[in-house]
mmCIF file of C-alpha atoms and ligand atoms in Angstrom:
data_model
loop_
_atom_site.group_PDB
_atom_site.id
_atom_site.type_symbol
_atom_site.label_atom_id
_atom_site.label_comp_id
_atom_site.label_asym_id
_atom_site.label_seq_id
_atom_site.Cartn_x
_atom_site.Cartn_y
_atom_site.Cartn_z
ATOM 1 C CA UNK A 9 -52.060 -56.225 -1.731
ATOM 2 C CA UNK A 10 -48.741 -54.809 -2.768
ATOM 3 C CA UNK A 11 -48.200 -51.085 -2.696
ATOM 4 C CA UNK A 12 -46.004 -49.928 -5.542
ATOM 5 C CA UNK A 13 -43.637 -47.030 -5.274
ATOM 6 C CA UNK A 14 -45.309 -45.229 -8.172
ATOM 7 C CA UNK A 15 -48.915 -46.061 -7.414
ATOM 8 C CA UNK A 16 -51.224 -46.454 -10.388
ATOM 9 C CA UNK A 17 -53.697 -44.116 -8.706
ATOM 10 C CA UNK A 18 -51.197 -41.272 -8.623
ATOM 11 C CA UNK A 19 -52.674 -39.556 -11.677
ATOM 12 C CA UNK A 20 -54.460 -36.221 -12.061
ATOM 13 C CA UNK A 21 -57.542 -35.800 -9.923
ATOM 14 C CA UNK A 22 -60.085 -35.655 -12.736
ATOM 15 C CA UNK A 23 -58.822 -38.962 -14.136
ATOM 16 C CA UNK A 24 -58.360 -40.800 -10.851
ATOM 17 C CA UNK A 25 -61.715 -39.791 -9.422
ATOM 18 C CA UNK A 26 -64.915 -41.163 -10.856
ATOM 19 C CA UNK A 27 -66.906 -38.451 -12.563
ATOM 20 C CA UNK A 28 -69.707 -38.067 -10.025
ATOM 21 C CA UNK A 29 -67.358 -37.725 -7.052
ATOM 22 C CA UNK A 30 -65.303 -35.193 -8.965
ATOM 23 C CA UNK A 31 -68.404 -33.262 -9.912
ATOM 24 C CA UNK A 32 -69.695 -33.287 -6.316
ATOM 25 C CA UNK A 33 -66.413 -31.958 -5.049
ATOM 26 C CA UNK A 34 -66.498 -29.126 -7.584
ATOM 27 C CA UNK A 35 -70.043 -28.421 -6.454
ATOM 28 C CA UNK A 36 -68.992 -28.554 -2.826
ATOM 29 C CA UNK A 37 -66.268 -25.991 -3.453
ATOM 30 C CA UNK A 38 -68.702 -23.814 -5.398
ATOM 31 C CA UNK A 39 -71.293 -23.753 -2.627
ATOM 32 C CA UNK A 40 -68.868 -23.477 0.270
ATOM 33 C CA UNK A 41 -69.815 -20.583 2.521
ATOM 34 C CA UNK A 42 -73.418 -20.519 1.302
ATOM 35 C CA UNK A 43 -74.721 -22.676 4.130
ATOM 36 C CA UNK A 44 -78.260 -24.015 4.057
ATOM 37 C CA UNK A 45 -79.817 -27.203 2.785
ATOM 38 C CA UNK A 46 -77.891 -27.561 -0.476
ATOM 39 C CA UNK A 47 -74.446 -27.599 1.122
ATOM 40 C CA UNK A 48 -75.701 -29.847 3.964
ATOM 41 C CA UNK A 49 -76.849 -32.358 1.366
ATOM 42 C CA UNK A 50 -73.539 -32.238 -0.446
ATOM 43 C CA UNK A 51 -71.647 -32.579 2.827
ATOM 44 C CA UNK A 52 -73.719 -35.672 3.585
ATOM 45 C CA UNK A 53 -72.759 -37.186 0.237
ATOM 46 C CA UNK A 54 -69.131 -36.433 0.923
ATOM 47 C CA UNK A 55 -69.416 -38.349 4.207
ATOM 48 C CA UNK A 56 -70.863 -41.396 2.508
ATOM 49 C CA UNK A 57 -67.584 -41.957 0.682
ATOM 50 C CA UNK A 58 -65.396 -41.826 3.770
ATOM 51 C CA UNK A 59 -65.677 -45.253 5.372
ATOM 52 C CA UNK A 60 -62.422 -46.590 6.823
ATOM 53 C CA UNK A 61 -60.659 -48.645 4.161
ATOM 54 C CA UNK A 62 -62.443 -46.963 1.188
ATOM 55 C CA UNK A 63 -60.280 -45.468 -1.499
ATOM 56 C CA UNK A 64 -59.412 -41.888 -0.453
ATOM 57 C CA UNK A 65 -60.969 -39.548 -2.990
ATOM 58 C CA UNK A 66 -59.989 -37.253 -4.447
ATOM 59 C CA UNK A 67 -56.435 -38.562 -4.402
ATOM 60 C CA UNK A 68 -54.274 -36.173 -2.372
ATOM 61 C CA UNK A 69 -51.077 -34.853 -3.957
ATOM 62 C CA UNK A 70 -47.841 -36.283 -2.621
ATOM 63 C CA UNK A 71 -45.655 -33.746 -0.810
ATOM 64 C CA UNK A 72 -42.070 -34.613 -1.706
ATOM 65 C CA UNK A 73 -40.442 -31.982 0.492
ATOM 66 C CA UNK A 74 -40.331 -34.436 3.411
ATOM 67 C CA UNK A 75 -39.005 -37.726 2.067
ATOM 68 C CA UNK A 76 -38.368 -40.996 3.831
ATOM 69 C CA UNK A 77 -35.041 -41.312 1.986
ATOM 70 C CA UNK A 78 -34.502 -42.942 -1.401
ATOM 71 C CA UNK A 79 -32.830 -45.979 0.164
ATOM 72 C CA UNK A 80 -35.977 -46.924 2.090
ATOM 73 C CA UNK A 81 -38.697 -49.065 0.516
ATOM 74 C CA UNK A 82 -42.324 -48.461 1.417
ATOM 75 C CA UNK A 83 -43.453 -51.198 3.817
ATOM 76 C CA UNK A 84 -45.818 -53.753 2.311
ATOM 77 C CA UNK A 85 -49.386 -52.630 3.026
ATOM 78 C CA UNK A 86 -50.539 -56.068 4.153
ATOM 79 C CA UNK A 87 -47.753 -56.223 6.744
ATOM 80 C CA UNK A 88 -48.235 -52.694 8.105
ATOM 81 C CA UNK A 89 -52.005 -53.262 8.313
ATOM 82 C CA UNK A 90 -51.775 -56.446 10.389
ATOM 83 C CA UNK A 91 -48.981 -55.522 12.805
ATOM 84 C CA UNK A 92 -50.319 -52.743 15.012
ATOM 85 C CA UNK A 93 -50.044 -51.333 18.495
ATOM 86 C CA UNK A 94 -53.506 -50.354 19.740
ATOM 87 C CA UNK A 95 -53.716 -51.448 23.393
ATOM 88 C CA UNK A 96 -57.404 -50.558 23.534
ATOM 89 C CA UNK A 97 -57.913 -53.794 21.557
ATOM 90 C CA UNK A 98 -55.212 -55.942 23.193
ATOM 91 C CA UNK A 99 -51.568 -55.786 24.240
ATOM 92 C CA UNK A 100 -50.263 -57.625 21.162
ATOM 93 C CA UNK A 101 -49.869 -56.778 17.475
ATOM 94 C CA UNK A 102 -52.747 -58.810 15.948
ATOM 95 C CA UNK A 103 -55.589 -56.435 16.781
ATOM 96 C CA UNK A 104 -56.604 -55.508 13.216
ATOM 97 C CA UNK A 105 -59.793 -57.653 13.273
ATOM 98 C CA UNK A 106 -60.844 -56.645 16.793
ATOM 99 C CA UNK A 107 -60.391 -52.957 15.943
ATOM 100 C CA UNK A 108 -63.135 -53.242 13.290
ATOM 101 C CA UNK A 109 -65.636 -52.962 16.191
ATOM 102 C CA UNK A 110 -64.766 -49.293 16.493
ATOM 103 C CA UNK A 111 -67.667 -47.136 15.281
ATOM 104 C CA UNK A 112 -66.192 -44.145 13.473
ATOM 105 C CA UNK A 113 -69.466 -42.780 12.025
ATOM 106 C CA UNK A 114 -70.223 -39.182 13.068
ATOM 107 C CA UNK A 115 -67.037 -39.126 15.164
ATOM 108 C CA UNK A 116 -66.978 -35.971 17.272
ATOM 109 C CA UNK A 117 -63.846 -34.157 18.375
ATOM 110 C CA UNK A 118 -63.761 -31.603 21.155
ATOM 111 C CA UNK A 119 -61.216 -28.782 21.184
ATOM 112 C CA UNK A 120 -60.974 -27.035 24.550
ATOM 113 C CA UNK A 121 -58.790 -25.571 27.312
ATOM 114 C CA UNK A 122 -56.734 -22.449 26.605
ATOM 115 C CA UNK A 123 -58.518 -21.553 23.364
ATOM 116 C CA UNK A 124 -60.501 -18.502 22.318
ATOM 117 C CA UNK A 125 -63.662 -20.622 22.223
ATOM 118 C CA UNK A 126 -64.391 -24.350 22.742
ATOM 119 C CA UNK A 127 -65.149 -26.176 19.509
ATOM 120 C CA UNK A 128 -67.044 -29.418 18.920
ATOM 121 C CA UNK A 129 -66.748 -30.658 15.387
ATOM 122 C CA UNK A 130 -67.250 -33.844 13.444
ATOM 123 C CA UNK A 131 -63.911 -35.335 12.381
ATOM 124 C CA UNK A 132 -64.943 -35.399 8.705
ATOM 125 C CA UNK A 133 -65.888 -31.700 8.816
ATOM 126 C CA UNK A 134 -62.572 -30.834 10.460
ATOM 127 C CA UNK A 135 -60.653 -32.746 7.778
ATOM 128 C CA UNK A 136 -62.640 -30.958 5.065
ATOM 129 C CA UNK A 137 -61.152 -27.662 6.298
ATOM 130 C CA UNK A 138 -57.565 -28.930 6.203
ATOM 131 C CA UNK A 139 -54.959 -29.045 3.394
ATOM 132 C CA UNK A 140 -54.779 -32.830 2.978
ATOM 133 C CA UNK A 141 -51.730 -34.275 1.203
ATOM 134 C CA UNK A 142 -49.737 -37.497 1.057
ATOM 135 C CA UNK A 143 -46.371 -37.872 2.819
ATOM 136 C CA UNK A 144 -44.115 -40.895 2.882
ATOM 137 C CA UNK A 145 -42.336 -40.971 6.243
ATOM 138 C CA UNK A 146 -40.228 -43.134 8.529
ATOM 139 C CA UNK A 147 -42.007 -44.449 11.610
ATOM 140 C CA UNK A 148 -39.918 -45.777 14.539
ATOM 141 C CA UNK A 149 -41.524 -47.624 17.460
ATOM 142 C CA UNK A 150 -39.793 -47.530 20.854
ATOM 143 C CA UNK A 151 -39.737 -51.357 20.616
ATOM 144 C CA UNK A 152 -37.072 -50.961 17.874
ATOM 145 C CA UNK A 153 -39.065 -51.887 14.759
ATOM 146 C CA UNK A 154 -39.685 -49.410 11.977
ATOM 147 C CA UNK A 155 -41.680 -48.947 8.791
ATOM 148 C CA UNK A 156 -42.069 -46.497 5.917
ATOM 149 C CA UNK A 157 -45.661 -45.554 5.211
ATOM 150 C CA UNK A 158 -47.524 -43.295 2.740
ATOM 151 C CA UNK A 159 -49.781 -41.323 5.072
ATOM 152 C CA UNK A 160 -52.683 -39.161 3.970
ATOM 153 C CA UNK A 161 -52.462 -36.288 6.387
ATOM 154 C CA UNK A 162 -52.306 -32.580 7.073
ATOM 155 C CA UNK A 163 -49.824 -30.525 9.097
ATOM 156 C CA UNK A 164 -50.767 -30.523 12.798
ATOM 157 C CA UNK A 165 -49.887 -26.812 12.720
ATOM 158 C CA UNK A 166 -53.046 -26.206 10.638
ATOM 159 C CA UNK A 167 -55.188 -27.752 13.374
ATOM 160 C CA UNK A 168 -53.461 -25.615 16.022
ATOM 161 C CA UNK A 169 -54.194 -22.490 13.985
ATOM 162 C CA UNK A 170 -57.824 -23.560 13.556
ATOM 163 C CA UNK A 171 -58.140 -24.055 17.350
ATOM 164 C CA UNK A 172 -56.953 -20.474 18.089
ATOM 165 C CA UNK A 173 -55.048 -21.121 21.339
ATOM 166 C CA UNK A 174 -54.618 -18.212 23.758
ATOM 167 C CA UNK A 175 -51.233 -16.840 24.821
ATOM 168 C CA UNK A 176 -51.447 -18.956 28.003
ATOM 169 C CA UNK A 177 -51.418 -22.223 26.061
ATOM 170 C CA UNK A 178 -48.046 -24.000 26.222
ATOM 171 C CA UNK A 179 -48.949 -27.645 25.561
ATOM 172 C CA UNK A 180 -51.401 -29.686 23.512
ATOM 173 C CA UNK A 181 -52.968 -32.774 25.053
ATOM 174 C CA UNK A 182 -54.568 -35.473 22.905
ATOM 175 C CA UNK A 183 -57.134 -37.871 24.334
ATOM 176 C CA UNK A 184 -58.357 -41.109 22.733
ATOM 177 C CA UNK A 185 -61.935 -42.490 23.015
ATOM 178 C CA UNK A 186 -63.017 -44.440 26.096
ATOM 179 C CA UNK A 187 -65.456 -47.300 25.421
ATOM 180 C CA UNK A 188 -64.589 -50.577 27.196
ATOM 181 C CA UNK A 189 -67.659 -52.290 25.701
ATOM 182 C CA UNK A 190 -66.065 -52.060 22.252
ATOM 183 C CA UNK A 191 -62.399 -51.851 23.198
ATOM 184 C CA UNK A 192 -61.948 -54.790 25.543
ATOM 185 C CA UNK A 193 -58.379 -53.801 26.386
ATOM 186 C CA UNK A 194 -59.868 -50.876 28.305
ATOM 187 C CA UNK A 195 -61.246 -53.391 30.822
ATOM 188 C CA UNK A 196 -57.671 -53.927 31.958
ATOM 189 C CA UNK A 197 -57.861 -51.533 34.873
ATOM 190 C CA UNK A 198 -54.114 -51.474 35.538
ATOM 191 C CA UNK A 199 -53.777 -49.209 32.493
ATOM 192 C CA UNK A 200 -54.606 -45.491 32.983
ATOM 193 C CA UNK A 201 -57.327 -45.200 30.293
ATOM 194 C CA UNK A 202 -58.055 -43.257 28.199
ATOM 195 C CA UNK A 203 -54.827 -43.072 26.161
ATOM 196 C CA UNK A 204 -53.340 -39.594 26.531
ATOM 197 C CA UNK A 205 -50.393 -37.979 24.790
ATOM 198 C CA UNK A 206 -49.030 -34.478 24.639
ATOM 199 C CA UNK A 207 -46.376 -32.154 23.325
ATOM 200 C CA UNK A 208 -45.461 -28.490 23.406
ATOM 201 C CA UNK A 209 -47.319 -26.181 21.039
ATOM 202 C CA UNK A 210 -43.974 -25.392 19.430
ATOM 203 C CA UNK A 211 -43.512 -29.093 18.645
ATOM 204 C CA UNK A 212 -47.079 -29.371 17.345
ATOM 205 C CA UNK A 213 -46.440 -26.365 15.059
ATOM 206 C CA UNK A 214 -43.343 -27.915 13.485
ATOM 207 C CA UNK A 215 -44.086 -28.675 9.829
ATOM 208 C CA UNK A 216 -42.995 -32.319 10.264
ATOM 209 C CA UNK A 217 -45.788 -33.039 12.811
ATOM 210 C CA UNK A 218 -48.881 -34.567 11.195
ATOM 211 C CA UNK A 219 -52.513 -35.438 11.761
ATOM 212 C CA UNK A 220 -53.294 -38.576 9.764
ATOM 213 C CA UNK A 221 -56.631 -39.339 8.074
ATOM 214 C CA UNK A 222 -55.619 -42.027 5.586
ATOM 215 C CA UNK A 223 -52.900 -44.443 4.517
ATOM 216 C CA UNK A 224 -51.929 -46.411 1.367
ATOM 217 C CA UNK A 225 -54.405 -44.367 -0.671
ATOM 218 C CA UNK A 226 -57.312 -45.294 1.632
ATOM 219 C CA UNK A 227 -59.452 -43.608 4.248
ATOM 220 C CA UNK A 228 -57.664 -44.551 7.494
ATOM 221 C CA UNK A 229 -58.520 -48.172 8.385
ATOM 222 C CA UNK A 230 -59.660 -48.675 11.969
ATOM 223 C CA UNK A 231 -56.586 -50.536 13.234
ATOM 224 C CA UNK A 232 -54.438 -47.488 12.357
ATOM 225 C CA UNK A 233 -56.528 -45.288 14.665
ATOM 226 C CA UNK A 234 -59.459 -44.085 12.535
ATOM 227 C CA UNK A 235 -60.766 -41.530 11.917
ATOM 228 C CA UNK A 236 -57.801 -39.343 12.973
ATOM 229 C CA UNK A 237 -54.463 -40.087 14.606
ATOM 230 C CA UNK A 238 -51.175 -38.324 15.083
ATOM 231 C CA UNK A 239 -47.862 -39.071 13.418
ATOM 232 C CA UNK A 240 -44.868 -37.336 14.967
ATOM 233 C CA UNK A 241 -42.045 -38.771 12.809
ATOM 234 C CA UNK A 242 -39.099 -37.696 14.993
ATOM 235 C CA UNK A 243 -40.551 -39.227 18.189
ATOM 236 C CA UNK A 244 -41.078 -42.843 19.196
ATOM 237 C CA UNK A 245 -44.352 -44.287 17.896
ATOM 238 C CA UNK A 246 -46.223 -44.190 21.206
ATOM 239 C CA UNK A 247 -46.416 -40.372 20.954
ATOM 240 C CA UNK A 248 -48.665 -40.797 17.889
ATOM 241 C CA UNK A 249 -52.096 -41.193 19.544
ATOM 242 C CA UNK A 250 -54.856 -42.988 17.669
ATOM 243 C CA UNK A 251 -58.616 -42.365 17.364
ATOM 244 C CA UNK A 252 -58.551 -38.924 18.974
ATOM 245 C CA UNK A 253 -61.717 -37.484 20.550
ATOM 246 C CA UNK A 254 -60.392 -34.497 22.475
ATOM 247 C CA UNK A 255 -57.646 -31.938 21.916
ATOM 248 C CA UNK A 256 -56.914 -29.652 24.866
ATOM 249 C CA UNK A 257 -54.578 -26.679 25.085
ATOM 250 C CA UNK A 258 -52.986 -26.407 28.535
ATOM 251 C CA UNK A 259 -50.624 -24.348 30.665
ATOM 252 C CA UNK A 260 -49.276 -27.440 32.432
ATOM 253 C CA UNK A 261 -47.404 -30.301 30.824
ATOM 254 C CA UNK A 262 -49.799 -33.228 30.349
ATOM 255 C CA UNK A 263 -48.858 -36.636 31.763
ATOM 256 C CA UNK A 264 -49.049 -39.238 29.033
ATOM 257 C CA UNK A 265 -50.476 -42.773 29.225
ATOM 258 C CA UNK A 266 -47.078 -44.494 28.994
ATOM 259 C CA UNK A 267 -45.447 -42.068 31.428
ATOM 260 C CA UNK A 268 -48.065 -43.109 33.942
ATOM 261 C CA UNK A 269 -47.458 -46.789 33.209
ATOM 262 C CA UNK A 270 -43.671 -46.493 33.551
ATOM 263 C CA UNK A 271 -42.000 -43.098 33.647
ATOM 264 C CA UNK A 272 -38.508 -44.606 33.674
ATOM 265 C CA UNK A 273 -39.110 -46.255 30.310
ATOM 266 C CA UNK A 274 -41.344 -43.812 28.417
ATOM 267 C CA UNK A 275 -40.675 -40.112 28.906
ATOM 268 C CA UNK A 276 -42.664 -37.075 27.860
ATOM 269 C CA UNK A 277 -40.275 -36.000 25.077
ATOM 270 C CA UNK A 278 -39.457 -39.422 23.599
ATOM 271 C CA UNK A 279 -37.301 -38.086 20.764
ATOM 272 C CA UNK A 280 -35.713 -40.899 18.754
ATOM 273 C CA UNK A 281 -32.038 -41.218 19.730
ATOM 274 C CA UNK A 282 -29.835 -44.242 18.990
ATOM 275 C CA UNK A 283 -27.430 -43.216 21.766
ATOM 276 C CA UNK A 284 -29.880 -43.409 24.653
ATOM 277 C CA UNK A 285 -30.903 -46.928 25.635
ATOM 278 C CA UNK A 286 -34.333 -47.924 26.688
ATOM 279 C CA UNK A 287 -33.640 -49.373 30.177
ATOM 280 C CA UNK A 288 -34.289 -52.880 28.782
ATOM 281 C CA UNK A 289 -32.804 -52.694 25.260
ATOM 282 C CA UNK A 290 -30.546 -50.737 22.913
ATOM 283 C CA UNK A 291 -32.030 -48.158 20.537
ATOM 284 C CA UNK A 292 -28.958 -48.170 18.254
ATOM 285 C CA UNK A 293 -30.640 -50.246 15.523
ATOM 286 C CA UNK A 294 -34.107 -50.993 14.257
ATOM 287 C CA UNK A 295 -35.748 -54.018 12.631
ATOM 288 C CA UNK A 296 -37.305 -53.103 9.282
ATOM 289 C CA UNK A 297 -40.862 -54.442 9.274
ATOM 290 C CA UNK A 298 -41.428 -57.093 6.616
ATOM 291 C CA UNK A 299 -37.708 -57.881 6.215
ATOM 292 C CA UNK A 300 -34.937 -59.514 8.251
ATOM 293 C CA UNK A 301 -32.894 -56.352 7.902
ATOM 294 C CA UNK A 302 -31.562 -54.345 10.835
ATOM 295 C CA UNK A 303 -30.437 -50.795 10.099
ATOM 296 C CA UNK A 304 -28.882 -48.068 12.263
ATOM 297 C CA UNK A 305 -31.380 -45.740 13.922
ATOM 298 C CA UNK A 306 -30.885 -42.043 13.199
ATOM 299 C CA UNK A 307 -31.083 -39.241 15.735
ATOM 300 C CA UNK A 308 -34.534 -37.611 15.557
ATOM 301 C CA UNK A 309 -35.335 -40.534 13.231
ATOM 302 C CA UNK A 310 -33.515 -38.584 10.502
ATOM 303 C CA UNK A 311 -35.609 -35.401 10.812
ATOM 304 C CA UNK A 312 -32.970 -33.440 12.793
ATOM 305 C CA UNK A 313 -32.574 -30.754 10.159
ATOM 306 C CA UNK A 314 -36.209 -29.765 10.646
ATOM 307 C CA UNK A 315 -36.667 -30.360 14.378
ATOM 308 C CA UNK A 316 -33.343 -30.127 16.272
ATOM 309 C CA UNK A 317 -33.907 -26.378 16.726
ATOM 310 C CA UNK A 318 -36.852 -27.137 19.021
ATOM 311 C CA UNK A 319 -34.448 -28.419 21.662
ATOM 312 C CA UNK A 320 -31.925 -25.936 23.015
ATOM 313 C CA UNK A 321 -28.860 -26.970 25.036
ATOM 314 C CA UNK A 322 -30.445 -25.394 28.120
ATOM 315 C CA UNK A 323 -33.567 -27.496 27.715
ATOM 316 C CA UNK A 324 -31.488 -30.642 27.178
ATOM 317 C CA UNK A 325 -29.432 -29.866 30.298
ATOM 318 C CA UNK A 326 -32.570 -29.313 32.344
ATOM 319 C CA UNK A 327 -34.441 -32.345 31.025
ATOM 320 C CA UNK A 328 -31.411 -34.589 30.550
ATOM 321 C CA UNK A 329 -32.205 -38.112 29.401
ATOM 322 C CA UNK A 330 -35.923 -37.274 29.393
ATOM 323 C CA UNK A 331 -35.532 -35.468 26.094
ATOM 324 C CA UNK A 332 -34.704 -38.841 24.619
ATOM 325 C CA UNK A 333 -36.900 -41.352 26.338
HETATM 326 N N1 LIG B 420 -54.778 -44.835 21.381
HETATM 327 C C1 LIG B 420 -53.617 -45.472 21.142
HETATM 328 N N2 LIG B 420 -52.718 -44.874 20.337
HETATM 329 C C2 LIG B 420 -51.528 -45.489 20.070
HETATM 330 C C3 LIG B 420 -51.200 -46.736 20.683
HETATM 331 C C4 LIG B 420 -52.192 -47.336 21.526
HETATM 332 O O1 LIG B 420 -51.988 -48.435 22.088
HETATM 333 N N3 LIG B 420 -53.379 -46.672 21.726
HETATM 334 N N4 LIG B 420 -49.980 -47.317 20.441
HETATM 335 C C5 LIG B 420 -48.897 -46.429 19.987
HETATM 336 C C6 LIG B 420 -47.708 -47.140 19.563
HETATM 337 S S1 LIG B 420 -46.725 -47.813 20.769
HETATM 338 C C7 LIG B 420 -47.349 -47.222 18.244
HETATM 339 S S2 LIG B 420 -45.886 -47.916 17.768
HETATM 340 C C8 LIG B 420 -48.249 -46.731 17.181
HETATM 341 C C9 LIG B 420 -48.551 -47.850 16.191
HETATM 342 O O2 LIG B 420 -49.235 -47.370 15.068
HETATM 343 P P1 LIG B 420 -49.660 -48.366 13.900
HETATM 344 O O3 LIG B 420 -50.398 -49.527 14.518
HETATM 345 O O4 LIG B 420 -50.501 -47.552 12.996
HETATM 346 O O5 LIG B 420 -48.402 -48.842 13.262
HETATM 347 O O6 LIG B 420 -49.484 -46.228 17.677
HETATM 348 C C10 LIG B 420 -49.372 -45.488 18.881
HETATM 349 N N5 LIG B 420 -50.648 -44.894 19.228
HETATM 350 MO MO1 LIG B 421 -44.687 -48.189 19.763
#
């Protein structure tokens, strides 16, 4: 299926949404805060329409403040959906079929650590509290391929606010599910499962940092890391953890999955920088997925205006190359 730049579904909510869904949403908003059986029933109905790959309804508004750049075409949906990194299902790109084994029904997320109070919440209920929108962004993998994707997402900062971290919290750690029976890649014991990533709270609060719940107008398909995954556009793709089950606020810097695999190749910061080589290849250019084109990579993947302020000269001096790997 080809995704057009001006999607046909990008029309006002009442027109794009079938009447009953629209009506239920109005009802849901009207009864919010009432609690009890009626709102539980409506919440249940809302869940029924959120299977990975279903059309995402109601259609979220596109936020055009953060653009991928007019010169960049949106990557063909078919290509982006069949070329994935998700090591839980294999250490190659063709995992989209295997990932369908993932059971995302009633997916629970735990929020803990340096927070006012631990929270356990169903992913769908968490999303329902968040300001969901569409953003078209650049995505740059450390392996030097890139794509431009219309994510359905909300600012990670909103999740941080919802979690109410204490003053002691300095970092956020994201943990992915662990289920080797379903995810056969997790039987490969030389990897430090489960997949873990992390960043500073300041980074997580930057308005460019996103939690993703859909893509190409659909509820997030499983191979993309359903039901919720990160997208940190100015960092290499491996920072964007998939299928998250636990979010912990910590005093200490978390050690990420890829740092544990090879700290010389995959650092904690992993900010996109064309001037700092990966030990085995140059990061100066990137291959545009679905084309034969190679284009120059931009510092911070082109989001420097928004994020460069996170990294002072003192921090760069202290961390050196690690800010960039
Ligand atoms: N849990 C988990 N998250 C992950 C990965 C993974 O193997 N497991 N791979 C990362 C890497 S290296 C990339 S490039 C992106 C790929 O996202 P995509 O398949 O949606 O393009 O997911 C990231 N998140
Ligand atoms: Mo990646």
